[in-house]
């Protein structure tokens, strides 16, 4: 998946994502909102064939990039555990 930073400041980032949809963005936003320093985490899909999805994150302290990395690591762990459980049971 390719990402392009559209806007960036010390407490805010807007990223355009290629080849993704709400299947990834919704859990990522949910995980971001669990982080106490994240004020806003939202995504916009736009037109399905004309627009690329965008992810917008604003933090009250720290860097938005750090929040994204932490939320991503948590999701990777969650899905890795889920995969192991499926493989074990099936």
Short mmCIF file of C-alpha atoms in Angstrom, two decimals:
data_model
loop_
_atom_site.label_atom_id
_atom_site.label_comp_id
_atom_site.label_asym_id
_atom_site.label_seq_id
_atom_site.Cartn_x
_atom_site.Cartn_y
_atom_site.Cartn_z
CA UNK A 1 0.00 0.00 0.00
CA UNK A 2 1.33 3.40 -0.96
CA UNK A 3 0.89 6.43 1.25
CA UNK A 4 1.28 10.09 0.41
CA UNK A 5 1.40 12.82 3.05
CA UNK A 6 -0.91 15.61 1.93
CA UNK A 7 -0.55 17.86 4.99
CA UNK A 8 1.67 17.68 8.03
CA UNK A 9 2.36 19.78 11.10
CA UNK A 10 3.69 19.04 14.58
CA UNK A 11 0.30 17.81 15.84
CA UNK A 12 -1.59 16.89 12.66
CA UNK A 13 -1.20 14.68 9.61
CA UNK A 14 -3.37 14.00 6.56
CA UNK A 15 -2.41 10.96 4.52
CA UNK A 16 -3.72 9.69 1.21
CA UNK A 17 -3.74 5.90 0.97
CA UNK A 18 -3.68 3.86 -2.20
CA UNK A 19 -5.34 0.45 -2.53
CA UNK A 20 -7.20 0.36 0.76
CA UNK A 21 -10.74 0.81 2.00
CA UNK A 22 -12.67 1.00 5.24
CA UNK A 23 -11.80 -2.63 6.00
CA UNK A 24 -8.41 -1.39 7.18
CA UNK A 25 -9.21 2.21 8.00
CA UNK A 26 -12.08 1.59 10.40
CA UNK A 27 -10.10 -0.64 12.82
CA UNK A 28 -7.11 1.71 12.54
CA UNK A 29 -9.22 4.73 13.51
CA UNK A 30 -10.76 2.77 16.39
CA UNK A 31 -7.29 1.86 17.66
CA UNK A 32 -6.06 5.44 17.26
CA UNK A 33 -8.96 6.73 19.36
CA UNK A 34 -7.86 4.48 22.24
CA UNK A 35 -4.64 6.51 22.49
CA UNK A 36 -5.13 9.29 25.05
CA UNK A 37 -3.14 11.89 23.11
CA UNK A 38 -5.21 11.45 19.93
CA UNK A 39 -7.85 14.18 19.68
CA UNK A 40 -9.17 13.31 16.23
CA UNK A 41 -8.80 10.24 14.05
CA UNK A 42 -11.01 9.99 11.00
CA UNK A 43 -11.01 8.74 7.45
CA UNK A 44 -12.74 9.85 4.29
CA UNK A 45 -13.40 7.50 1.40
CA UNK A 46 -14.94 9.88 -1.15
CA UNK A 47 -15.99 8.55 -4.55
CA UNK A 48 -15.03 4.86 -4.82
CA UNK A 49 -13.54 5.08 -8.32
CA UNK A 50 -12.32 8.68 -8.43
CA UNK A 51 -10.91 9.41 -4.96
CA UNK A 52 -8.27 7.76 -2.82
CA UNK A 53 -9.06 7.30 0.88
CA UNK A 54 -7.61 9.82 3.32
CA UNK A 55 -6.68 9.38 6.97
CA UNK A 56 -6.60 12.44 9.24
CA UNK A 57 -5.02 12.37 12.71
CA UNK A 58 -4.66 15.19 15.25
CA UNK A 59 -2.89 14.75 18.59
CA UNK A 60 -2.81 16.91 21.71
CA UNK A 61 0.80 16.00 22.45
CA UNK A 62 3.53 13.95 20.81
CA UNK A 63 3.66 13.27 17.11
CA UNK A 64 0.77 11.99 15.00
CA UNK A 65 3.24 9.67 13.23
CA UNK A 66 4.03 8.01 16.56
CA UNK A 67 0.35 7.48 17.27
CA UNK A 68 -0.08 5.91 13.83
CA UNK A 69 2.88 3.59 14.38
CA UNK A 70 1.62 2.53 17.81
CA UNK A 71 -1.92 1.88 16.58
CA UNK A 72 -0.57 -0.07 13.60
CA UNK A 73 1.63 -2.24 15.85
CA UNK A 74 -1.34 -3.01 18.07
CA UNK A 75 -3.47 -4.01 15.09
CA UNK A 76 -0.70 -6.19 13.70
CA UNK A 77 -0.52 -7.99 17.03
CA UNK A 78 -4.28 -8.40 17.20
CA UNK A 79 -4.54 -9.81 13.69
CA UNK A 80 -1.50 -12.06 14.19
CA UNK A 81 -3.16 -13.57 17.26
CA UNK A 82 -6.40 -14.00 15.34
CA UNK A 83 -4.55 -15.74 12.51
CA UNK A 84 -2.82 -18.11 14.95
CA UNK A 85 -6.14 -18.98 16.58
CA UNK A 86 -7.78 -19.68 13.23
CA UNK A 87 -4.86 -21.85 12.12
CA UNK A 88 -4.95 -23.73 15.42
CA UNK A 89 -8.70 -24.40 15.28
CA UNK A 90 -8.99 -25.10 11.56
#
